[in-house]
């Protein structure tokens, strides 16, 4: 009997499966998609039920020939791409192109690559799922309609090369709206008073360990709200000489449960917080862990379950294995009486398990020598989260101490002459301190979830350890600390917090989160700065145009509704044609209106409300291939242009041309520093009369012997920085690391390159080809 053919997506996955299957199967890889819509045209027949025009990818023709040849010799064909919409589309397209001559054709789903899971999948194969494929195809068609029909309008009205995406545009809107919220925010001043206190001791100095902090909480019956330094100073004066004593001690036991096992979005968020991984990197590393990693003599082993999932469900045998492991390593008290169950979020698909290790006994420590640093870090995160989710909750004692501060004479009403006299002296000031003690660590011995970065300042002393205190106990006051604060604007989105926001709003799916952010960054609509997502000037403009003319496309609720409709297509409760027709009926009207109504920024530009410093005309934002700039609306009579920036309120400011100190070698005018898409360059200030430009020199001579050129910084078309000679093309020296003006002790070259090795060691190498000199930087 001839072996059967099993087709999967990746060569790594094929290698792992080959290890388990032996002679009964030939395993081959399609290496991703084999068909797609054409790049040069829409590829959707909107007049014929939105029929897509799929084409075999040029790079996959040879792959399909090999797969067809193998299928012709096989007993049966099993299609095993990833178990999701995208994988179903790949399986469907392979089936359409294979010549199998009536042989059995099966669909197999591998949720983890372990011997048992592989055996069960192949013993219980299914058929291609038309509903799942329809849902993927409908999403692809929707994305193509939006991208290929809106983008030409942007090319016509703004500049070529711009694009719009169905889900990405919503993410851009969220980022831009947050930026506008930050710009509109007006900070308000407020003050706090923190008392540094300790229990009063009759003998000797106070123990430093007894010091703790309490924050002013109430003044009389009202919440303490200090809005100015004057108010704060008045309270401090009123507190002078006051007696501080404990009014109330409240102790509450609190149980803290472990976080659920990872789903795609929470894995991306936590990897961003703990490991500083971008979402795209997280998914790339997770894919390797799922498909199989070489583990010594064992060969390729799949270490985690499938990483695109929104279900927190866990297999019973995996839970039992985790509980056995916890009891063995940590003891019976760390195993809850019943397995921990976690409720899935609304709309979650339950076909996949949560992300977990395929074998809990493969501890991170046992794999440290076999995984790369990134693989080990991510696997450790997944393993710890999974084990912790089946551990007992942590038990904490939370203590809240209320402290009253009263004038010394008000200690008893009898001494003060009654309530009327007490009223004259002002209200009692109340302070509060909170602290917690871990009574039983539970899951926290292994793992605690990180929180998103918060911009708000933390209260001094919040959550600190408190000494033993009792009601009525008098306290020593060591210091009263006034502190000025300002309310903070909402924080910019990080990649992790944006993914969390998209997930909570029902936008996107596990397979799309990673690409949403990378797409708007690659399009230069957003840039990442200190792990924050900041809209660029281009991004703000595109969002403004899309919001004005395609309000439904960038509407959060509308996009979430479309996601639900696609889920209904997948579940078989709604035809995909109905979803497409309803969308296009409204979209085509909006598209036609936008063609007519959208302002042509190529002709008129975008008004700014600023006046031209040369002629007094209006200044408009215009776009070139190098980005946005300001230009006079009276062009060509007035040729004033300028770069610009925005202040922290979003107001436009002209940027003075930066003089370089050099003169133009053609007309003698000063050269100014400008920035283009290939980096900074020098341009003549007499432009447009003189259009002379030249690159910015680093002051480093060319290392090639006999060349009198200098090395300058350049940018490749792919956006990669490199360093080349000013005499190009006569001299083709290219350096990929920044050079320095150091003399090589071996050949006398005037240029060296500083580099950093894989282990962080720093060294210098000669930049002259053929020399080969290399030495630690300290001795160079």
Coordinates of N, CA and C in Angstrom, one line a residue, residues 256-474:
X256 N -6.6 36.3 46.4 CA -6.3 36.8 45.1 C -6.1 35.5 44.2
X257 N -6.9 35.5 43.1 CA -6.8 34.3 42.2 C -5.8 34.5 41.1
X258 N -5.4 33.4 40.6 CA -4.4 33.5 39.5 C -5.1 34.0 38.2
X259 N -4.3 34.5 37.3 CA -4.8 34.9 36.0 C -5.1 33.7 35.2
X260 N -6.0 33.8 34.2 CA -6.3 32.6 33.4 C -5.2 32.3 32.5
X261 N -5.2 31.1 31.9 CA -4.1 30.8 30.9 C -4.1 31.7 29.7
X262 N -3.0 31.8 29.0 CA -2.9 32.7 27.9 C -3.8 32.4 26.8
X263 N -4.4 33.5 26.2 CA -5.0 33.4 24.9 C -4.1 34.3 24.0
X264 N -4.3 34.5 22.7 CA -3.4 35.2 21.9 C -3.2 36.6 22.4
X265 N -4.3 37.3 22.6 CA -4.1 38.7 23.0 C -3.4 38.9 24.3
X266 N -3.7 38.1 25.3 CA -3.1 38.3 26.6 C -1.6 37.8 26.6
X267 N -1.3 36.9 25.7 CA 0.1 36.5 25.5 C 0.9 37.7 24.9
X268 N 0.3 38.3 23.9 CA 1.0 39.5 23.3 C 1.2 40.6 24.3
X269 N 0.1 40.8 25.1 CA 0.2 41.9 26.1 C 1.3 41.6 27.2
X270 N 1.3 40.4 27.7 CA 2.2 40.1 28.8 C 3.6 40.0 28.3
X271 N 3.8 39.5 27.0 CA 5.2 39.5 26.5 C 5.7 40.9 26.2
X272 N 4.8 41.8 25.9 CA 5.2 43.2 25.7 C 5.6 43.8 27.1
X273 N 4.9 43.5 28.1 CA 5.2 44.1 29.4 C 6.4 43.5 30.0
X274 N 6.5 42.2 30.0 CA 7.6 41.5 30.8 C 8.9 41.3 29.9
X275 N 8.7 41.1 28.6 CA 9.8 40.8 27.8 C 10.2 41.9 26.8
X276 N 9.3 42.9 26.7 CA 9.5 44.0 25.7 C 9.4 43.5 24.3
X277 N 8.6 42.4 24.0 CA 8.5 41.9 22.7 C 7.4 42.6 22.0
X278 N 7.6 43.1 20.7 CA 6.5 43.5 19.9 C 5.6 42.3 19.6
X279 N 4.3 42.6 19.3 CA 3.3 41.5 19.1 C 3.7 40.6 18.0
X280 N 4.3 41.2 16.9 CA 4.7 40.4 15.8 C 5.8 39.4 16.1
X281 N 6.8 39.9 17.0 CA 7.8 39.0 17.4 C 7.3 37.9 18.3
X282 N 6.4 38.2 19.2 CA 5.8 37.2 20.1 C 5.2 36.1 19.2
X283 N 4.4 36.4 18.2 CA 3.8 35.4 17.4 C 4.8 34.6 16.6
X284 N 5.8 35.3 16.1 CA 6.9 34.6 15.4 C 7.6 33.5 16.3
X285 N 7.9 33.9 17.5 CA 8.6 33.0 18.4 C 7.6 31.9 18.8
X286 N 6.4 32.2 19.1 CA 5.4 31.2 19.5 C 5.2 30.2 18.4
X287 N 5.2 30.7 17.1 CA 5.0 29.8 16.0 C 6.1 28.7 16.0
X288 N 7.3 29.1 16.3 CA 8.5 28.2 16.4 C 8.3 27.1 17.5
X289 N 7.8 27.6 18.6 CA 7.6 26.7 19.8 C 6.5 25.7 19.4
X290 N 5.4 26.2 18.7 CA 4.3 25.3 18.3 C 4.8 24.3 17.3
X291 N 5.5 24.7 16.3 CA 5.8 23.8 15.2 C 6.9 22.8 15.5
X292 N 7.8 23.1 16.5 CA 8.8 22.2 16.9 C 10.2 22.8 16.9
X293 N 10.8 22.4 18.0 CA 12.2 22.9 18.3 C 13.1 21.6 18.5
X294 N 14.3 21.6 18.0 CA 15.2 20.5 18.2 C 15.6 20.4 19.7
X295 N 15.2 19.2 20.3 CA 15.5 19.0 21.7 C 16.5 17.8 21.8
X296 N 17.7 18.0 21.6 CA 18.7 17.0 21.8 C 18.4 15.8 20.9
X297 N 18.5 14.6 21.6 CA 18.3 13.3 20.9 C 16.8 13.1 20.5
X298 N 15.9 13.9 21.1 CA 14.5 13.7 20.8 C 14.1 14.2 19.5
X299 N 15.0 15.1 18.9 CA 14.6 15.7 17.6 C 13.7 16.9 17.8
X300 N 12.9 17.2 16.7 CA 12.0 18.3 16.8 C 10.8 18.0 17.6
X301 N 10.5 18.8 18.6 CA 9.3 18.6 19.5 C 8.5 19.9 19.5
X302 N 7.2 19.7 19.4 CA 6.2 20.8 19.6 C 6.1 21.1 21.0
X303 N 6.4 22.3 21.5 CA 6.5 22.6 22.9 C 5.2 23.3 23.5
X304 N 4.4 24.0 22.6 CA 3.2 24.6 23.1 C 2.0 24.3 22.2
X305 N 0.8 24.5 22.6 CA -0.4 24.3 21.8 C -0.5 25.5 20.8
X306 N -1.5 25.3 20.0 CA -1.6 26.4 18.9 C -1.8 27.7 19.5
X307 N -1.1 28.7 18.9 CA -1.0 30.0 19.6 C -2.0 31.1 19.1
X308 N -2.9 30.7 18.2 CA -4.0 31.7 17.8 C -5.3 31.2 18.3
X309 N -5.7 31.7 19.5 CA -6.9 31.3 20.1 C -7.5 32.4 21.0
X310 N -8.8 32.3 21.2 CA -9.4 33.3 22.2 C -10.1 32.5 23.3
X311 N -9.8 31.2 23.4 CA -10.5 30.4 24.4 C -9.6 30.1 25.6
X312 N -10.1 30.1 26.8 CA -9.3 29.8 28.0 C -9.6 28.4 28.4
X313 N -10.2 27.6 27.6 CA -10.5 26.2 27.9 C -9.2 25.4 27.9
X314 N -9.1 24.4 28.9 CA -7.9 23.5 29.0 C -8.4 22.1 28.9
X315 N -7.6 21.2 28.3 CA -7.9 19.8 28.2 C -7.9 19.2 29.6
X316 N -8.7 18.3 29.9 CA -8.8 17.6 31.3 C -7.4 17.0 31.6
X317 N -6.8 16.3 30.6 CA -5.5 15.6 30.9 C -4.4 16.6 31.2
X318 N -4.5 17.8 30.6 CA -3.5 18.9 30.8 C -3.6 19.4 32.2
X319 N -4.9 19.6 32.6 CA -5.2 20.1 34.0 C -4.7 19.1 35.0
X320 N -5.0 17.8 34.8 CA -4.6 16.8 35.8 C -3.1 16.7 35.9
X321 N -2.4 16.8 34.7 CA -0.9 16.8 34.8 C -0.4 18.0 35.5
X322 N -1.0 19.2 35.4 CA -0.5 20.4 36.1 C -0.7 20.2 37.6
X323 N -1.9 19.7 38.0 CA -2.2 19.5 39.4 C -1.2 18.5 40.0
X324 N -0.9 17.4 39.3 CA 0.1 16.5 39.8 C 1.4 17.1 40.0
X325 N 1.8 17.9 39.0 CA 3.1 18.6 39.1 C 3.2 19.5 40.3
X326 N 2.1 20.3 40.5 CA 2.1 21.3 41.5 C 2.2 20.6 42.9
X327 N 1.4 19.5 43.1 CA 1.5 18.8 44.3 C 2.8 18.2 44.6
X328 N 3.5 17.7 43.6 CA 4.8 17.1 43.7 C 5.9 18.2 44.0
X329 N 5.8 19.3 43.4 CA 6.9 20.4 43.5 C 6.6 21.3 44.7
X330 N 5.3 21.7 44.9 CA 5.0 22.8 45.9 C 4.3 22.2 47.1
X331 N 3.7 21.1 47.0 CA 3.0 20.5 48.1 C 1.5 20.6 48.0
X332 N 0.7 19.7 48.7 CA -0.7 19.6 48.5 C -1.5 20.9 48.8
X333 N -1.0 21.8 49.7 CA -1.7 23.0 50.0 C -1.7 24.0 48.8
X334 N -0.9 23.8 47.8 CA -0.9 24.6 46.6 C -1.8 24.1 45.5
X335 N -2.5 23.0 45.8 CA -3.4 22.4 44.8 C -4.9 22.7 45.3
X336 N -5.7 23.5 44.6 CA -7.1 23.7 45.0 C -7.9 22.4 45.0
X337 N -9.0 22.4 45.8 CA -9.8 21.2 45.9 C -10.4 20.8 44.6
X338 N -10.7 21.8 43.8 CA -11.2 21.5 42.4 C -10.4 22.2 41.4
X339 N -10.3 21.7 40.2 CA -9.5 22.5 39.2 C -10.1 23.9 38.9
X340 N -9.3 24.8 38.7 CA -9.7 26.2 38.4 C -10.3 26.3 37.0
X341 N -11.4 26.8 36.9 CA -12.1 27.0 35.6 C -12.2 28.5 35.3
X342 N -12.0 28.9 34.0 CA -12.0 30.3 33.7 C -13.1 30.5 32.6
X343 N -13.9 31.6 32.8 CA -14.9 31.9 31.9 C -14.4 32.6 30.7
X344 N -14.8 32.1 29.5 CA -14.3 32.7 28.2 C -15.1 34.0 28.0
X345 N -14.4 34.9 27.3 CA -15.0 36.2 27.0 C -16.1 36.1 26.0
X346 N -17.0 37.0 25.9 CA -18.1 37.0 25.0 C -17.6 36.9 23.6
X347 N -18.2 35.9 22.8 CA -17.8 35.8 21.4 C -16.6 35.0 21.1
X348 N -16.0 34.4 22.2 CA -14.8 33.6 22.0 C -15.1 32.3 21.3
X349 N -14.2 31.9 20.4 CA -14.4 30.6 19.7 C -13.8 29.5 20.5
X350 N -14.5 28.4 20.8 CA -14.0 27.4 21.7 C -13.4 26.2 21.1
X351 N -13.1 26.3 19.8 CA -12.5 25.2 19.1 C -11.1 24.8 19.6
X352 N -10.3 25.9 19.9 CA -8.9 25.6 20.4 C -8.9 25.7 21.9
X353 N -7.9 25.1 22.5 CA -7.6 25.3 23.9 C -6.9 26.6 24.0
X354 N -6.6 27.0 25.3 CA -5.8 28.1 25.6 C -4.3 27.7 25.3
X355 N -3.4 28.7 25.3 CA -2.0 28.4 25.0 C -1.4 27.8 26.2
X356 N -0.8 26.7 26.1 CA -0.2 26.0 27.2 C 1.0 25.1 26.7
X357 N 1.9 24.7 27.6 CA 2.9 23.8 27.2 C 2.3 22.4 26.9
X358 N 2.8 21.7 25.9 CA 2.3 20.4 25.6 C 2.6 19.4 26.6
X359 N 3.7 19.6 27.4 CA 4.1 18.7 28.5 C 4.6 19.5 29.6
X360 N 3.8 19.5 30.7 CA 4.1 20.3 31.9 C 5.5 19.9 32.5
X361 N 5.9 18.7 32.3 CA 7.1 18.3 32.9 C 8.4 18.8 32.2
X362 N 8.1 19.4 31.0 CA 9.2 20.0 30.3 C 9.4 21.4 30.9
X363 N 10.0 21.5 32.0 CA 10.2 22.8 32.7 C 11.1 23.7 31.9
X364 N 11.0 25.0 32.1 CA 11.9 25.9 31.4 C 13.4 25.6 31.7
X365 N 13.7 25.2 32.9 CA 15.1 24.8 33.3 C 15.6 23.6 32.5
X366 N 14.7 22.7 32.2 CA 15.2 21.5 31.4 C 15.4 21.8 30.0
X367 N 14.9 23.0 29.5 CA 15.0 23.3 28.0 C 16.1 24.4 27.8
X368 N 16.7 24.9 28.8 CA 17.5 26.1 28.7 C 18.6 25.9 27.7
X369 N 19.2 24.7 27.6 CA 20.3 24.5 26.7 C 19.9 24.3 25.2
X370 N 18.6 24.2 25.0 CA 18.1 23.8 23.6 C 17.4 25.0 22.9
X371 N 16.9 26.0 23.6 CA 16.2 27.1 23.1 C 17.0 28.3 22.9
X372 N 16.7 29.2 22.0 CA 17.3 30.5 21.9 C 16.8 31.3 23.0
X373 N 17.5 32.4 23.3 CA 17.1 33.3 24.4 C 15.6 33.7 24.3
X374 N 15.2 34.1 23.1 CA 13.8 34.6 23.0 C 12.8 33.4 23.1
X375 N 13.2 32.2 22.6 CA 12.3 31.1 22.7 C 12.2 30.7 24.2
X376 N 13.3 30.7 24.9 CA 13.3 30.3 26.3 C 12.4 31.3 27.1
X377 N 12.6 32.5 26.9 CA 11.9 33.6 27.6 C 10.4 33.4 27.4
X378 N 9.9 33.2 26.2 CA 8.5 33.1 25.9 C 8.0 31.8 26.4
X379 N 8.7 30.7 26.3 CA 8.2 29.4 26.8 C 8.1 29.5 28.3
X380 N 9.1 30.1 29.0 CA 9.0 30.3 30.4 C 7.7 31.0 30.8
X381 N 7.4 32.1 30.1 CA 6.2 32.8 30.4 C 4.9 32.0 30.3
X382 N 4.9 31.2 29.2 CA 3.7 30.4 28.9 C 3.6 29.3 30.0
X383 N 4.7 28.6 30.3 CA 4.7 27.5 31.2 C 4.3 28.0 32.6
X384 N 4.9 29.1 33.1 CA 4.6 29.6 34.4 C 3.1 30.0 34.5
X385 N 2.6 30.7 33.5 CA 1.2 31.1 33.5 C 0.3 30.0 33.6
X386 N 0.6 28.9 32.8 CA -0.3 27.7 32.8 C -0.3 27.0 34.1
X387 N 0.9 26.8 34.7 CA 1.0 26.1 36.0 C 0.3 26.9 37.1
X388 N 0.6 28.2 37.1 CA 0.0 29.1 38.1 C -1.5 29.1 38.0
X389 N -2.1 29.0 36.8 CA -3.5 29.1 36.7 C -4.3 27.9 37.4
X390 N -3.5 26.9 37.7 CA -4.1 25.7 38.4 C -3.7 25.6 39.9
X391 N -3.1 26.7 40.4 CA -2.6 26.7 41.8 C -3.7 27.4 42.7
X392 N -3.5 27.2 44.0 CA -4.4 27.8 45.0 C -4.2 29.3 45.0
X393 N -5.3 30.0 45.3 CA -5.2 31.5 45.4 C -4.3 31.9 46.5
X394 N -3.7 33.1 46.4 CA -2.9 33.7 47.4 C -3.9 34.3 48.5
X395 N -3.5 34.2 49.7 CA -4.3 34.8 50.8 C -3.5 35.9 51.4
X396 N -4.1 37.1 51.5 CA -3.4 38.3 52.0 C -4.3 38.9 53.1
X397 N -3.6 39.5 54.1 CA -4.3 40.3 55.1 C -4.1 41.8 54.7
X398 N -5.1 42.5 54.5 CA -5.0 43.9 54.2 C -5.4 44.7 55.4
X399 N -4.6 45.6 55.8 CA -4.8 46.4 57.0 C -5.0 47.9 56.6
X400 N -6.1 48.5 57.1 CA -6.3 49.9 56.9 C -6.3 50.6 58.2
X401 N -5.4 51.6 58.4 CA -5.3 52.3 59.7 C -5.8 53.7 59.5
X402 N -6.7 54.1 60.3 CA -7.2 55.5 60.3 C -6.6 56.2 61.5
X403 N -6.1 57.4 61.2 CA -5.4 58.2 62.3 C -6.0 59.5 62.4
X404 N -6.3 60.0 63.6 CA -6.8 61.3 63.8 C -5.7 62.2 64.4
X405 N -5.7 63.4 63.8 CA -4.8 64.5 64.3 C -5.6 65.6 64.9
X406 N -5.4 65.8 66.2 CA -6.2 66.8 66.9 C -5.2 67.7 67.7
X407 N -5.6 68.9 67.9 CA -4.8 69.8 68.8 C -4.6 69.2 70.2
X408 N -3.5 69.4 70.8 CA -3.2 68.7 72.1 C -4.3 69.0 73.1
X409 N -4.8 70.2 73.1 CA -5.9 70.6 74.0 C -7.2 69.9 73.8
X410 N -7.4 69.3 72.6 CA -8.7 68.7 72.3 C -8.7 67.2 72.6
X411 N -7.7 66.8 73.3 CA -7.7 65.3 73.6 C -8.9 64.9 74.3
X412 N -9.4 65.7 75.2 CA -10.7 65.4 75.9 C -11.5 66.7 75.8
X413 N -12.8 66.5 75.6 CA -13.7 67.7 75.5 C -13.8 68.4 76.8
X414 N -13.5 67.7 78.0 CA -13.6 68.4 79.3 C -12.5 69.5 79.4
X415 N -11.3 69.2 78.8 CA -10.2 70.1 78.9 C -10.4 71.3 78.0
X416 N -11.2 71.2 77.0 CA -11.3 72.2 76.0 C -12.4 73.2 76.3
X417 N -13.2 72.9 77.2 CA -14.4 73.7 77.5 C -15.6 73.4 76.7
X418 N -15.7 72.2 76.1 CA -16.9 71.9 75.4 C -16.8 71.9 73.9
X419 N -17.9 71.6 73.2 CA -17.9 71.5 71.8 C -17.7 72.8 71.1
X420 N -18.3 73.9 71.7 CA -18.2 75.2 71.0 C -16.7 75.6 70.9
X421 N -16.0 75.4 72.0 CA -14.5 75.8 72.0 C -13.8 75.0 70.9
X422 N -14.2 73.7 70.9 CA -13.5 72.7 69.9 C -13.8 73.2 68.5
X423 N -15.0 73.6 68.2 CA -15.3 74.1 66.9 C -14.5 75.3 66.4
X424 N -14.2 76.2 67.4 CA -13.4 77.3 67.1 C -12.0 76.9 66.6
X425 N -11.5 75.8 67.2 CA -10.1 75.4 66.8 C -10.0 74.6 65.5
X426 N -11.1 74.5 64.8 CA -11.1 73.8 63.5 C -11.4 72.4 63.6
X427 N -11.7 71.8 62.4 CA -12.0 70.3 62.3 C -10.8 69.4 62.6
X428 N -11.2 68.2 62.9 CA -10.1 67.2 63.1 C -9.7 66.7 61.7
X429 N -8.3 66.5 61.6 CA -7.8 66.0 60.3 C -7.6 64.5 60.4
X430 N -8.0 63.8 59.4 CA -7.8 62.3 59.4 C -6.8 61.9 58.4
X431 N -6.0 60.9 58.8 CA -5.0 60.4 57.9 C -5.3 58.9 57.7
X432 N -4.8 58.3 56.6 CA -5.0 56.9 56.4 C -3.8 56.2 55.9
X433 N -3.5 55.0 56.3 CA -2.4 54.2 55.8 C -2.9 52.8 55.5
X434 N -2.4 52.2 54.4 CA -2.9 50.9 54.0 C -1.6 50.0 53.9
X435 N -1.8 48.8 54.2 CA -0.7 47.8 54.0 C -1.2 46.4 53.9
X436 N -0.4 45.5 53.3 CA -0.9 44.2 53.2 C 0.3 43.2 53.5
X437 N -0.1 42.1 54.0 CA 0.8 41.0 54.4 C 0.4 39.7 53.7
X438 N 1.3 39.0 53.0 CA 0.9 37.8 52.4 C 0.9 36.7 53.5
X439 N -0.3 36.1 53.7 CA -0.4 35.0 54.6 C -0.1 33.7 54.0
X440 N -0.5 33.5 52.8 CA -0.2 32.3 52.0 C 0.0 32.7 50.6
X441 N 1.2 32.4 50.0 CA 1.5 33.0 48.6 C 0.8 32.3 47.5
X442 N 0.4 31.1 47.6 CA -0.4 30.4 46.6 C 0.4 30.5 45.2
X443 N -0.4 30.8 44.2 CA 0.2 30.9 42.8 C 1.3 31.9 42.7
X444 N 1.4 32.9 43.7 CA 2.4 34.0 43.6 C 3.8 33.5 43.8
X445 N 4.0 32.3 44.3 CA 5.3 31.7 44.4 C 5.9 31.5 43.0
X446 N 5.1 31.4 42.0 CA 5.5 31.1 40.6 C 5.4 32.2 39.7
X447 N 4.2 32.9 39.8 CA 3.9 33.9 38.7 C 3.0 35.0 39.2
X448 N 3.2 36.2 38.8 CA 2.2 37.3 39.0 C 2.1 38.1 37.7
X449 N 0.9 38.5 37.4 CA 0.7 39.2 36.1 C 1.1 40.7 36.2
X450 N 1.7 41.2 35.2 CA 2.2 42.6 35.1 C 1.0 43.5 34.8
X451 N 1.1 44.8 35.1 CA 0.1 45.7 34.8 C 0.6 46.7 33.7
X452 N -0.3 47.3 33.0 CA 0.1 48.3 32.0 C 0.7 49.5 32.7
X453 N 1.7 50.1 32.0 CA 2.3 51.3 32.5 C 1.3 52.3 32.8
X454 N 1.4 52.9 34.0 CA 0.4 53.9 34.4 C 1.2 55.2 34.5
X455 N 0.6 56.3 34.0 CA 1.2 57.6 34.1 C 1.0 58.3 35.4
X456 N 0.0 57.9 36.2 CA -0.3 58.5 37.4 C 0.7 58.2 38.5
X457 N 1.0 59.1 39.3 CA 2.0 58.9 40.4 C 1.4 58.0 41.4
X458 N 2.2 57.1 42.0 CA 1.7 56.2 43.1 C 1.8 56.9 44.4
X459 N 0.8 56.7 45.2 CA 0.8 57.3 46.6 C 2.0 56.8 47.4
X460 N 2.7 57.7 48.0 CA 3.8 57.4 48.9 C 3.3 56.5 50.0
X461 N 4.0 55.3 50.2 CA 3.7 54.5 51.3 C 2.5 53.5 51.0
X462 N 1.9 53.6 49.8 CA 0.7 52.7 49.5 C 1.2 51.3 49.5
X463 N 0.5 50.5 50.3 CA 0.8 49.1 50.3 C 2.1 48.7 51.1
X464 N 2.7 49.6 51.8 CA 3.9 49.3 52.6 C 3.5 48.4 53.8
X465 N 4.6 47.8 54.4 CA 4.4 47.0 55.6 C 4.1 47.9 56.8
X466 N 3.1 47.6 57.6 CA 2.8 48.4 58.7 C 3.2 47.7 60.0
X467 N 3.6 48.5 61.0 CA 3.9 47.9 62.3 C 2.7 47.4 63.0
X468 N 2.8 46.7 64.1 CA 1.7 46.3 64.9 C 1.1 47.5 65.6
X469 N -0.2 47.8 65.4 CA -0.9 49.0 65.9 C -2.2 48.6 66.6
X470 N -2.6 49.5 67.5 CA -3.9 49.2 68.2 C -4.6 50.5 68.3
X471 N -5.9 50.5 68.5 CA -6.8 51.7 68.5 C -6.4 52.4 69.8
X472 N -6.3 53.8 69.6 CA -6.0 54.6 70.7 C -4.5 54.9 70.9
X473 N -3.7 54.1 70.1 CA -2.2 54.2 70.3 C -1.8 55.6 69.8
X474 N -0.9 56.2 70.6 CA -0.4 57.5 70.2 C 0.8 57.3 69.3

